[in-house]
Structure formats: C-alpha cells, structure tokens
Short mmCIF file of C-alpha atoms in Angstrom, two decimals:
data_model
loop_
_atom_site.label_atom_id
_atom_site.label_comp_id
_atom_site.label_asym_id
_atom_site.label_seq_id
_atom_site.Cartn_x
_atom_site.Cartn_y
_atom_site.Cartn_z
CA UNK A 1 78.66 238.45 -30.51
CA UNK A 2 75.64 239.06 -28.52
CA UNK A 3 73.97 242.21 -27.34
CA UNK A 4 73.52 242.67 -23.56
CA UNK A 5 70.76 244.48 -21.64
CA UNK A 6 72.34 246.53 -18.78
CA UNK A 7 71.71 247.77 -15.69
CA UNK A 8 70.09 251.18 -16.74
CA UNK A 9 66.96 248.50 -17.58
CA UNK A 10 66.45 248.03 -14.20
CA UNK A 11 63.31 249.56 -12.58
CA UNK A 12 62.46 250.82 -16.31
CA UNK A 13 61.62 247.82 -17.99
CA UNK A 14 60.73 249.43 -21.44
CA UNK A 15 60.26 247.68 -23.98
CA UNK A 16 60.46 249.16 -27.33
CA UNK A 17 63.35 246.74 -28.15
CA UNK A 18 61.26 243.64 -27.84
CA UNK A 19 58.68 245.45 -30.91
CA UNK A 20 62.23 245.48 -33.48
CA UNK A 21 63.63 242.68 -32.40
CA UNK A 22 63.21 240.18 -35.51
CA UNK A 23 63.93 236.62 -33.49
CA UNK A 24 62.46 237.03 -30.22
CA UNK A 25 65.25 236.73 -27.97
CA UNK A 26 64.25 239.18 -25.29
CA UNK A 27 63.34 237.58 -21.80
CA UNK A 28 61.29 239.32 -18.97
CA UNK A 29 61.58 239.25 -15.47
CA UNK A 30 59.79 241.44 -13.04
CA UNK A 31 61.90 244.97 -13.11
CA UNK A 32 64.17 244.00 -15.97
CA UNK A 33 64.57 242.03 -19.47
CA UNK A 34 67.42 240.44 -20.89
CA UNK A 35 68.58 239.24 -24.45
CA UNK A 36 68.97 235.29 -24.99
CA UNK A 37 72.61 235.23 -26.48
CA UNK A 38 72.17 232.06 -27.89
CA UNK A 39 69.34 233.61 -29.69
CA UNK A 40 70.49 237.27 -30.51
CA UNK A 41 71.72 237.46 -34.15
CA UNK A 42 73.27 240.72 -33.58
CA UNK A 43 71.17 242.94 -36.17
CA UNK A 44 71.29 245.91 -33.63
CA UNK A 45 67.80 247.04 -34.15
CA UNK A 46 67.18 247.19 -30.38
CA UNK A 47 69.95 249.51 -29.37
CA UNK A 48 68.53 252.50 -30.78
CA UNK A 49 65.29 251.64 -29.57
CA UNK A 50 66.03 251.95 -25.81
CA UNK A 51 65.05 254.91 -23.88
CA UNK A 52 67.31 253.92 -21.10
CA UNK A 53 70.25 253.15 -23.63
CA UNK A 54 70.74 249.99 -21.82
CA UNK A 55 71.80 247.99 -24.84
CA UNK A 56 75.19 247.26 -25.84
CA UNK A 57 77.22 244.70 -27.85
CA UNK A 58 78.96 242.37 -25.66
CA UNK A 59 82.13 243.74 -27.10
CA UNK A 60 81.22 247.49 -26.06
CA UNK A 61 79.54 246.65 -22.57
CA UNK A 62 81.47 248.98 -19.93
CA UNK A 63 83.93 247.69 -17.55
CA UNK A 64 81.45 248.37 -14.66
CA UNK A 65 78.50 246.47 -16.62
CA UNK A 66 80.37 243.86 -17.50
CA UNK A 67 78.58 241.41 -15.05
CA UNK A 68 75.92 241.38 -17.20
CA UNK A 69 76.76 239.36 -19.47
CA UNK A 70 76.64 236.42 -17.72
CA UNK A 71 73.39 237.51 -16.13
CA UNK A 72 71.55 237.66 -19.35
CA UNK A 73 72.88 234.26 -20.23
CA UNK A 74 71.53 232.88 -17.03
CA UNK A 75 68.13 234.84 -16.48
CA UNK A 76 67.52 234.28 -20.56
CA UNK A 77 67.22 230.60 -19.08
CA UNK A 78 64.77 231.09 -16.53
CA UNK A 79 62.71 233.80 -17.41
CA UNK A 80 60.07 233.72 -20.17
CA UNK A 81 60.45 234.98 -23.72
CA UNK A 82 58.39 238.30 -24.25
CA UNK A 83 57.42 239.35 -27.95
CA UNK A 84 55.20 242.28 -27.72
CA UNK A 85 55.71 245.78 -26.56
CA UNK A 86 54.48 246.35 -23.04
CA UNK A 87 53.73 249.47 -20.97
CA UNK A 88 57.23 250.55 -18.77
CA UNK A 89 57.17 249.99 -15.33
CA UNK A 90 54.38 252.91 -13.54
CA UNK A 91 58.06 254.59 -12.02
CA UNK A 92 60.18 253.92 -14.87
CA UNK A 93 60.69 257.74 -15.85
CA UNK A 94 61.73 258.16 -12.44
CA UNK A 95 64.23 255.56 -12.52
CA UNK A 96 65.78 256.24 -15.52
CA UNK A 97 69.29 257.55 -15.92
CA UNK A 98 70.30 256.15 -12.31
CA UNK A 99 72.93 254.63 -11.61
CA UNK A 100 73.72 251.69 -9.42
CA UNK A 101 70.55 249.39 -9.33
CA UNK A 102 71.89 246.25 -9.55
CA UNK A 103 70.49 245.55 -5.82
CA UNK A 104 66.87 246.39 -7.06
CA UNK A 105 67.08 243.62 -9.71
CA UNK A 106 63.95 241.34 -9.07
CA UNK A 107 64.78 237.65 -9.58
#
C-alpha cells in the first residue's frame, strides 16, 4: 500500500514531506507533487509532515479523492523526482484548506 498526495496539495505545493521522506519517491509538477507508488515504502513519515494534510494511505484516501490514486501513478511517471525541501507556492497560505481544486491542477 502506497500513500497518495491529494487534492488539498494543489496550489500549496509544500514540501516538508519530500525533507522525511527516506526513498525519494515524491514527484513535482508545477502547483502540485505526487508520491511514486512503485517507490513509496509506506513508512508514513510524510503524513504528519503536511501542512495541507494532503497525505493519505491509499487505503484511507476519501471517496471524493479517490481519483488520485491513479493520478499519482501517472504524473509520478512524467514529472521529475524532487528530494529537497522547497519554498511553498508565493499563495499557498491562501489556498490552503480549499476545497475543490482539481481544475487548477497544472499538468
């Protein structure tokens, strides 16, 4: 079982998970990162990590989020590993806590 990075990421992009995470599995993209789930070993370091709480294990993703779990199998592809802690998005504060921002998601 995988963790999966949610929509509360979106438009926040912190990244205080990618500083825990022990194998390097996170992937960035321009308004959002997602966890490689071929990669993720499932040591749960990120989740409390996240100021957005935007982690979950795949098991415990909510009905509504459950799309992403197939979208951080497929972005995890594309975009490029990131392994160091990186200043949020300049709006992220602003963004965070809101809900439905799937149609903000930068590809």
């Amino acid at each position: 079982m995988a963790y999966v990075v949610t929509e509360s990421c979106i438009k926040c992009k912190f990244t205080d998970c990618v500083d825990v995470c022990p194998v390097d599995c996170f992937h960035e993209g321009p308004n959002f990162l997602v966890i490689d789930p071929d990669e993720c070993i499932d040591c749960t370091l990120c989740v409390p990590e996240c100021p957005a709480e935007a982690i979950f294990a795949e098991d415990d993703v909510p009905d509504t989020q459950r799309a992403f779990i197939a979208l951080n199998a497929e972005l995890a592809k594309a975009w490029p590993t990131i392994v160091e802690r990186k200043d949020p998005l300049p709006d992220a504060d602003e963004w965070n806590g809101r809900a439905d921002k799937l149609k903000y998601l930068e590809r």
